[in-house]
Amino acid sequence: MTQRLFCFVGGETGSWHINKMTVVAGMAIANVKKITMSAGHTIMPDDASWLLRGIISNERYASREEKELLVAKQPTLGRPEAVCAALIPIRKSMAWWSLSQDERRRVLEEHSKHIAIGLNYLPAIARRLHHCRDLGENEPFDFLTWFEYAPAHEADFNSLVAQLRASEEWKYVDREIDIRLVREPV
Amino acid sequence: MTQRLFCFVGGETGSWHINKMTVVAGMAIANVKKITMSAGHTIMPDDASWLLRGIISNERYASREEKELLVAKQPTLGRPEAVCAALIPIRKSMAWWSLSQDERRRVLEEHSKHIAIGLNYLPAIARRLHHCRDLGENEPFDFLTWFEYAPAHEADFNSLVAQLRASEEWKYVDREIDIRLVREPV
């Protein structure tokens, strides 16, 4: 069975070094030096500051046509040249979760072009979306998105997140942390 | 905050007595006498046989119009006359979860009339849907649905589940247990 659950541990050790952590909206999380990403359940080490968990799930909005385009263009994680990464935990408001499915789709894609914008940055920027909201009742975030890209595409990545943050969908984001990382040399 | 996580413990004790348990598809679960439903996290008692967990989440398919109809007609759980209940755990196939959102909506509603069929039985039959699939990687079911109705509506309930099981959507159900219960007199 494919691994679906992933953990991100923030602390003093890890294979990804944090260059910058920005609180875009809502409460901060503790400042740490490094992040370890691991598959499956993880116990938080004593010297770590936080552990965020998320699970890969079925797509909630993409149509068949959009899904085919994504699958055709999206790169895998772990490309040797993709030494830059970003971990962006976000939470959406109760107003978002109270919308019906057709209303959420309309905001996300017809108004905000979330899928179309993402497609513009493929295959440069690899992405994996983890869902947290239904892991339990007390998760601090609804989604954790992990991105990987080469240093030459950093400006593209900044442009991608800027476009999404300017969208109607982002009016429903009430907590967001933007964590930029570089892979530690082995 | 509203309680979202619920546990169903099957064992020798509980406020709901099992009248009949039918394996509709896939693997059985252990036969037990009674079920206890409780809100929040629960530790499985030593004398219990199984514990199923599920979380209430946002609607995945209903349009605004359908959602308004459901909200207007659906009764609450715990009505004094609704002494009959059913717990129906189901799992859907990988083929289902690999569909895109528009394809799943088409099968569920345009072809199978899942929401429309359910509306026909409101307000007689109360229903609460719990999601399990994204609680973790190893959940035995994807959904637990809990129904409550008065004895006079048992035939209606049988008709409701028969219609759903005959639908195109149910071709994607690869595990299903139908547990019928009556509330123990206090």
Short mmCIF file of C-alpha atoms in Angstrom, two decimals:
data_model
loop_
_atom_site.label_atom_id
_atom_site.label_comp_id
_atom_site.label_asym_id
_atom_site.label_seq_id
_atom_site.Cartn_x
_atom_site.Cartn_y
_atom_site.Cartn_z
CA MET A 1 0.00 0.00 0.00
CA THR A 2 1.24 3.47 -0.85
CA GLN A 3 2.32 5.56 2.08
CA ARG A 4 -0.23 8.30 2.72
CA LEU A 5 0.62 9.74 6.16
CA PHE A 6 3.62 12.06 6.52
CA CYS A 7 5.10 13.87 9.50
CA PHE A 8 7.10 17.08 9.62
CA VAL A 9 9.16 17.53 12.76
CA GLY A 10 10.60 20.96 13.55
CA GLY A 11 13.70 21.10 15.76
CA GLU A 12 17.47 21.41 15.90
CA THR A 13 18.18 18.51 13.55
CA GLY A 14 16.88 17.38 10.17
CA SER A 15 17.78 17.14 6.52
CA TRP A 16 16.09 20.43 5.57
CA HIS A 17 17.53 23.69 6.90
CA ILE A 18 15.09 26.58 7.42
CA ASN A 19 16.14 29.76 5.64
CA LYS A 20 13.09 31.82 6.53
CA MET A 21 9.80 31.38 8.34
CA THR A 22 7.05 33.96 7.74
CA VAL A 23 3.72 34.12 9.53
CA VAL A 24 1.34 35.09 6.73
CA ALA A 25 -1.84 34.87 8.84
CA GLY A 26 -2.88 33.80 12.33
CA MET A 27 -0.79 32.35 15.12
CA ALA A 28 2.92 31.61 14.67
CA ILE A 29 4.58 28.30 15.41
CA ALA A 30 7.86 27.99 17.31
CA ASN A 31 10.97 29.03 15.43
CA VAL A 32 13.23 26.08 14.73
CA LYS A 33 16.38 25.48 12.69
CA LYS A 34 15.53 22.36 10.73
CA ILE A 35 12.77 20.07 9.56
CA THR A 36 12.66 16.31 9.17
CA MET A 37 10.02 14.90 6.83
CA SER A 38 9.17 11.24 7.33
CA ALA A 39 6.61 8.74 6.10
CA GLY A 40 4.20 7.04 8.50
CA HIS A 41 3.63 7.63 12.20
CA THR A 42 6.42 9.39 14.06
CA ILE A 43 6.89 10.04 17.75
CA MET A 44 8.11 13.57 18.39
CA PRO A 45 11.73 13.47 19.61
CA ASP A 46 12.33 15.07 23.02
CA ASP A 47 14.48 17.81 21.53
CA ALA A 48 11.97 18.80 18.83
CA SER A 49 9.60 21.76 19.09
CA TRP A 50 6.66 20.61 17.00
CA LEU A 51 5.29 17.83 14.86
CA LEU A 52 2.79 18.42 12.04
CA ARG A 53 0.98 15.51 10.42
CA GLY A 54 -0.94 15.24 7.16
CA ILE A 55 -2.37 12.54 4.94
CA ILE A 56 -2.53 12.28 1.15
CA SER A 57 -6.13 11.89 0.04
CA ASN A 58 -8.31 11.90 -3.05
CA GLU A 59 -8.62 15.15 -5.00
CA ARG A 60 -11.54 17.26 -3.83
CA TYR A 61 -11.95 19.69 -6.76
CA ALA A 62 -10.04 18.67 -9.91
CA SER A 63 -12.10 17.54 -12.89
CA ARG A 64 -10.97 14.59 -15.01
CA GLU A 65 -9.43 16.95 -17.56
CA GLU A 66 -7.56 18.93 -14.90
CA LYS A 67 -6.41 15.76 -13.18
CA GLU A 68 -4.98 14.38 -16.44
CA LEU A 69 -3.08 17.64 -17.05
CA LEU A 70 -1.66 17.57 -13.52
CA VAL A 71 -0.61 13.93 -13.74
CA ALA A 72 1.03 14.52 -17.14
CA LYS A 73 3.05 17.54 -15.99
CA GLN A 74 3.83 17.07 -12.29
CA PRO A 75 7.36 16.01 -11.34
CA THR A 76 8.22 13.69 -8.46
CA LEU A 77 9.73 14.83 -5.19
CA GLY A 78 13.42 14.24 -4.58
CA ARG A 79 14.86 15.52 -7.87
CA PRO A 80 18.60 16.11 -7.30
CA GLU A 81 18.44 19.69 -8.60
CA ALA A 82 15.43 20.60 -6.43
CA VAL A 83 17.39 21.61 -3.32
CA CYS A 84 14.91 24.34 -2.34
CA ALA A 85 11.66 23.51 -0.57
CA ALA A 86 8.74 25.19 1.10
CA LEU A 87 6.36 23.85 3.74
CA ILE A 88 3.16 25.91 3.88
CA PRO A 89 0.67 24.89 6.57
CA ILE A 90 -2.70 26.60 6.17
CA ARG A 91 -6.06 26.58 7.92
CA LYS A 92 -9.30 27.69 6.32
CA SER A 93 -12.14 29.43 8.13
CA MET A 94 -15.47 27.97 9.25
CA ALA A 95 -17.03 30.07 6.45
CA TRP A 96 -15.09 27.95 3.93
CA TRP A 97 -16.07 24.63 5.48
CA SER A 98 -19.70 25.70 5.62
CA LEU A 99 -19.86 26.25 1.88
CA SER A 100 -21.41 23.55 -0.28
CA GLN A 101 -19.23 21.57 -2.69
CA ASP A 102 -20.31 23.55 -5.76
CA GLU A 103 -19.64 26.85 -3.95
CA ARG A 104 -16.15 25.74 -2.87
CA ARG A 105 -15.33 24.58 -6.40
CA ARG A 106 -16.55 27.93 -7.80
CA VAL A 107 -14.35 29.95 -5.43
CA LEU A 108 -11.31 27.67 -5.78
CA GLU A 109 -11.23 27.30 -9.54
CA GLU A 110 -13.76 29.40 -11.45
CA HIS A 111 -12.94 32.54 -9.41
CA SER A 112 -9.43 31.87 -8.07
CA LYS A 113 -7.88 29.62 -10.80
CA HIS A 114 -6.06 27.62 -8.13
CA ILE A 115 -5.55 24.54 -10.35
CA ALA A 116 -4.78 26.57 -13.48
CA ILE A 117 -2.21 28.73 -11.66
CA GLY A 118 -0.50 25.64 -10.27
CA LEU A 119 -0.37 24.07 -13.74
CA ASN A 120 1.54 27.10 -15.05
CA TYR A 121 4.44 26.24 -12.74
CA LEU A 122 4.73 22.58 -13.70
CA PRO A 123 7.08 20.80 -14.09
CA ALA A 124 9.40 23.30 -12.36
CA ILE A 125 7.71 23.10 -8.97
CA ALA A 126 6.92 19.71 -7.41
CA ARG A 127 4.08 19.66 -4.89
CA ARG A 128 2.55 17.24 -2.43
CA LEU A 129 -0.67 18.13 -0.60
CA HIS A 130 -1.36 16.60 2.83
CA HIS A 131 -4.78 16.89 4.48
CA CYS A 132 -4.97 17.36 8.26
CA ARG A 133 -8.52 18.47 8.99
CA ASP A 134 -10.01 14.98 9.27
CA LEU A 135 -7.10 13.38 11.15
CA GLY A 136 -8.80 14.46 14.36
CA GLU A 137 -10.66 17.25 16.09
CA ASN A 138 -7.73 19.31 17.27
CA GLU A 139 -5.37 19.66 14.34
CA PRO A 140 -3.69 23.10 14.16
CA PHE A 141 -3.93 23.25 10.34
CA ASP A 142 -6.22 21.93 7.58
CA PHE A 143 -3.51 21.36 4.96
CA LEU A 144 0.27 21.06 4.74
CA THR A 145 1.66 21.65 1.27
CA TRP A 146 5.25 20.68 0.50
CA PHE A 147 6.98 22.12 -2.56
CA GLU A 148 10.40 21.36 -4.09
CA TYR A 149 12.19 23.35 -6.79
CA ALA A 150 15.63 24.27 -8.08
CA PRO A 151 17.20 27.59 -6.91
CA ALA A 152 16.67 29.01 -10.41
CA HIS A 153 12.89 28.72 -9.88
CA GLU A 154 12.67 30.58 -6.58
CA ALA A 155 11.23 33.70 -8.25
CA ASP A 156 8.63 31.51 -9.97
CA PHE A 157 7.67 30.01 -6.64
CA ASN A 158 7.30 33.48 -5.11
CA SER A 159 5.06 34.45 -8.00
CA LEU A 160 2.94 31.29 -7.58
CA VAL A 161 2.23 31.90 -3.90
CA ALA A 162 1.64 35.63 -4.50
CA GLN A 163 -1.03 34.86 -7.10
CA LEU A 164 -2.79 32.40 -4.80
CA ARG A 165 -2.66 34.80 -1.86
CA ALA A 166 -4.29 37.51 -3.97
CA SER A 167 -7.18 35.20 -4.90
CA GLU A 168 -10.74 35.07 -3.57
CA GLU A 169 -9.99 31.60 -2.13
CA TRP A 170 -7.35 33.08 0.17
CA LYS A 171 -9.99 35.27 1.89
CA TYR A 172 -10.95 32.00 3.58
CA VAL A 173 -7.40 31.28 4.84
CA ASP A 174 -7.20 32.30 8.50
CA ARG A 175 -3.83 30.78 9.39
CA GLU A 176 -0.78 30.39 7.17
CA ILE A 177 2.93 29.91 7.80
CA ASP A 178 5.43 30.05 4.93
CA ILE A 179 8.58 28.04 5.72
CA ARG A 180 11.41 28.14 3.16
CA LEU A 181 14.07 25.47 3.27
CA VAL A 182 17.22 24.22 1.63
CA ARG A 183 18.36 20.63 1.57
CA GLU A 184 21.39 19.97 3.77
CA PRO A 185 24.40 18.67 1.81
CA VAL A 186 24.75 14.93 2.46
CA MET B 1 -16.40 23.70 19.35
CA THR B 2 -18.84 21.11 18.05
CA GLN B 3 -17.92 17.50 18.65
CA ARG B 4 -16.87 15.89 15.38
CA LEU B 5 -15.21 12.57 16.34
CA PHE B 6 -17.40 9.64 17.40
CA CYS B 7 -16.57 6.10 18.50
CA PHE B 8 -18.68 2.96 18.20
CA VAL B 9 -17.63 0.17 20.55
CA GLY B 10 -18.95 -3.34 19.95
CA GLY B 11 -19.10 -5.69 22.93
CA GLU B 12 -21.24 -7.21 25.66
CA THR B 13 -22.50 -3.91 27.06
CA GLY B 14 -23.94 -0.72 25.60
CA SER B 15 -27.13 1.24 25.22
CA TRP B 16 -27.93 -0.17 21.76
CA HIS B 17 -28.81 -3.86 21.45
CA ILE B 18 -27.94 -5.57 18.15
CA ASN B 19 -30.91 -7.33 16.54
CA LYS B 20 -29.17 -8.40 13.37
CA MET B 21 -25.77 -8.04 11.72
CA THR B 22 -25.47 -8.76 7.99
CA VAL B 23 -22.28 -8.83 5.98
CA VAL B 24 -23.33 -7.22 2.71
CA ALA B 25 -19.85 -7.23 1.11
CA GLY B 26 -16.28 -8.07 2.10
CA MET B 27 -14.91 -9.20 5.43
CA ALA B 28 -17.14 -9.58 8.49
CA ILE B 29 -16.47 -8.00 11.86
CA ALA B 30 -16.81 -9.91 15.15
CA ASN B 31 -20.33 -10.64 16.27
CA VAL B 32 -21.20 -8.74 19.42
CA LYS B 33 -24.34 -8.14 21.46
CA LYS B 34 -24.34 -4.39 21.95
CA ILE B 35 -22.92 -1.09 20.78
CA THR B 36 -21.93 2.02 22.70
CA MET B 37 -21.74 5.25 20.73
CA SER B 38 -19.70 8.02 22.32
CA ALA B 39 -18.35 11.43 21.41
CA GLY B 40 -14.62 12.13 21.34
CA HIS B 41 -11.69 9.78 21.80
CA THR B 42 -12.46 6.50 23.53
CA ILE B 43 -10.14 3.75 24.75
CA MET B 44 -11.51 0.32 23.87
CA PRO B 45 -12.64 -1.44 27.08
CA ASP B 46 -10.92 -4.79 27.75
CA ASP B 47 -14.16 -6.71 27.33
CA ALA B 48 -15.07 -5.13 23.97
CA SER B 49 -14.46 -6.76 20.59
CA TRP B 50 -13.98 -3.77 18.32
CA LEU B 51 -13.92 0.00 18.14
CA LEU B 52 -14.82 1.94 15.01
CA ARG B 53 -14.06 5.67 14.75
CA GLY B 54 -15.32 8.33 12.38
CA ILE B 55 -15.32 12.10 12.09
CA ILE B 56 -17.99 14.49 10.87
CA SER B 57 -16.65 16.58 8.01
CA ASN B 58 -17.75 19.01 5.33
CA GLU B 59 -20.08 17.76 2.61
CA ARG B 60 -18.21 16.44 -0.40
CA TYR B 61 -20.96 16.39 -3.06
CA ALA B 62 -24.09 18.33 -2.09
CA SER B 63 -24.80 21.54 -3.97
CA ARG B 64 -26.10 24.62 -2.15
CA GLU B 65 -29.68 23.80 -3.15
CA GLU B 66 -29.38 20.17 -1.99
CA LYS B 67 -27.72 21.24 1.24
CA GLU B 68 -30.57 23.67 2.02
CA LEU B 69 -33.15 20.93 1.40
CA LEU B 70 -31.27 18.52 3.67
CA VAL B 71 -30.88 21.08 6.45
CA ALA B 72 -34.57 22.02 6.24
CA LYS B 73 -35.85 18.44 6.44
CA GLN B 74 -33.34 16.44 8.50
CA PRO B 75 -34.28 15.56 12.10
CA THR B 76 -31.87 15.42 15.02
CA LEU B 77 -30.61 12.22 16.58
CA GLY B 78 -32.07 11.13 19.91
CA ARG B 79 -35.79 11.57 19.19
CA PRO B 80 -37.70 9.59 21.86
CA GLU B 81 -39.73 7.65 19.27
CA ALA B 82 -36.66 6.70 17.22
CA VAL B 83 -35.76 3.55 19.14
CA CYS B 84 -34.49 1.72 16.05
CA ALA B 85 -31.03 2.40 14.65
CA ALA B 86 -28.63 1.11 12.04
CA LEU B 87 -24.86 1.39 11.87
CA ILE B 88 -23.59 0.78 8.34
CA PRO B 89 -19.79 0.82 7.93
CA ILE B 90 -18.71 0.85 4.28
CA ARG B 91 -15.47 0.94 2.34
CA LYS B 92 -15.17 2.04 -1.27
CA SER B 93 -12.73 0.60 -3.82
CA MET B 94 -9.53 2.16 -5.11
CA ALA B 95 -11.42 2.65 -8.41
CA TRP B 96 -13.73 5.07 -6.58
CA TRP B 97 -10.96 7.02 -4.92
CA SER B 98 -9.10 7.31 -8.23
CA LEU B 99 -12.03 9.07 -9.90
CA SER B 100 -11.89 12.83 -10.25
CA GLN B 101 -14.33 14.99 -8.27
CA ASP B 102 -16.67 15.58 -11.25
CA GLU B 103 -16.75 11.84 -11.99
CA ARG B 104 -17.57 10.94 -8.38
CA ARG B 105 -20.33 13.55 -8.27
CA ARG B 106 -21.76 12.22 -11.55
CA VAL B 107 -21.87 8.64 -10.25
CA LEU B 108 -23.14 9.58 -6.78
CA GLU B 109 -25.91 11.96 -7.75
CA GLU B 110 -26.58 12.27 -11.48
CA HIS B 111 -26.54 8.47 -11.96
CA SER B 112 -27.32 7.07 -8.50
CA LYS B 113 -29.52 9.83 -6.96
CA HIS B 114 -27.92 9.27 -3.56
CA ILE B 115 -28.88 12.68 -2.15
CA ALA B 116 -32.34 12.68 -3.77
CA ILE B 117 -33.15 9.18 -2.45
CA GLY B 118 -32.08 10.19 1.06
CA LEU B 119 -34.27 13.31 0.90
CA ASN B 120 -37.31 11.13 0.19
CA TYR B 121 -36.96 9.55 3.63
CA LEU B 122 -36.67 12.76 5.60
CA PRO B 123 -37.74 13.60 8.25
CA ALA B 124 -38.56 9.96 9.16
CA ILE B 125 -34.97 8.73 9.13
CA ALA B 126 -32.25 10.68 10.96
CA ARG B 127 -28.71 10.21 9.67
CA ARG B 128 -25.19 11.12 10.70
CA LEU B 129 -22.26 10.45 8.37
CA HIS B 130 -18.80 9.89 9.86
CA HIS B 131 -15.68 9.83 7.66
CA CYS B 132 -12.87 7.39 8.49
CA ARG B 133 -10.63 7.26 5.42
CA ASP B 134 -8.47 10.24 6.37
CA LEU B 135 -8.20 9.45 10.09
CA GLY B 136 -5.15 7.37 9.25
CA GLU B 137 -3.68 4.85 6.83
CA ASN B 138 -5.13 1.69 8.29
CA GLU B 139 -8.80 2.34 8.89
CA PRO B 140 -11.00 -0.70 8.16
CA PHE B 141 -13.79 1.42 6.63
CA ASP B 142 -14.13 4.71 4.74
CA PHE B 143 -17.48 5.76 6.25
CA LEU B 144 -19.72 4.91 9.19
CA THR B 145 -23.31 5.99 8.76
CA TRP B 146 -25.64 5.99 11.76
CA PHE B 147 -29.41 6.09 11.24
CA GLU B 148 -32.27 6.43 13.76
CA TYR B 149 -35.97 5.87 13.09
CA ALA B 150 -39.21 4.79 14.75
CA PRO B 151 -40.30 1.11 14.43
CA ALA B 152 -43.09 2.21 12.08
CA HIS B 153 -40.45 3.32 9.56
CA GLU B 154 -38.42 0.11 9.42
CA ALA B 155 -39.85 -0.84 6.01
CA ASP B 156 -38.97 2.63 4.72
CA PHE B 157 -35.43 2.19 5.96
CA ASN B 158 -35.15 -1.19 4.20
CA SER B 159 -36.38 0.42 1.02
CA LEU B 160 -33.84 3.27 1.34
CA VAL B 161 -30.84 0.96 1.67
CA ALA B 162 -32.15 -1.35 -1.09
CA GLN B 163 -32.34 1.57 -3.52
CA LEU B 164 -28.81 2.69 -2.70
CA ARG B 165 -27.42 -0.84 -2.99
CA ALA B 166 -28.96 -1.18 -6.46
CA SER B 167 -27.26 2.04 -7.64
CA GLU B 168 -24.19 2.53 -9.81
CA GLU B 169 -22.43 4.10 -6.80
CA TRP B 170 -22.65 0.81 -4.89
CA LYS B 171 -20.55 -0.96 -7.54
CA TYR B 172 -17.69 0.87 -5.86
CA VAL B 173 -18.52 -0.44 -2.36
CA ASP B 174 -16.22 -3.35 -1.58
CA ARG B 175 -16.98 -3.80 2.12
CA GLU B 176 -20.27 -3.21 3.91
CA ILE B 177 -21.77 -4.40 7.19
CA ASP B 178 -25.41 -3.70 8.06
CA ILE B 179 -25.97 -3.62 11.82
CA ARG B 180 -29.55 -3.14 13.08
CA LEU B 181 -30.12 -2.06 16.64
CA VAL B 182 -32.78 -1.18 19.19
CA ARG B 183 -32.32 1.21 22.05
CA GLU B 184 -32.17 -0.51 25.43
CA PRO B 185 -34.95 0.65 27.78
CA VAL B 186 -33.47 2.99 30.38
#
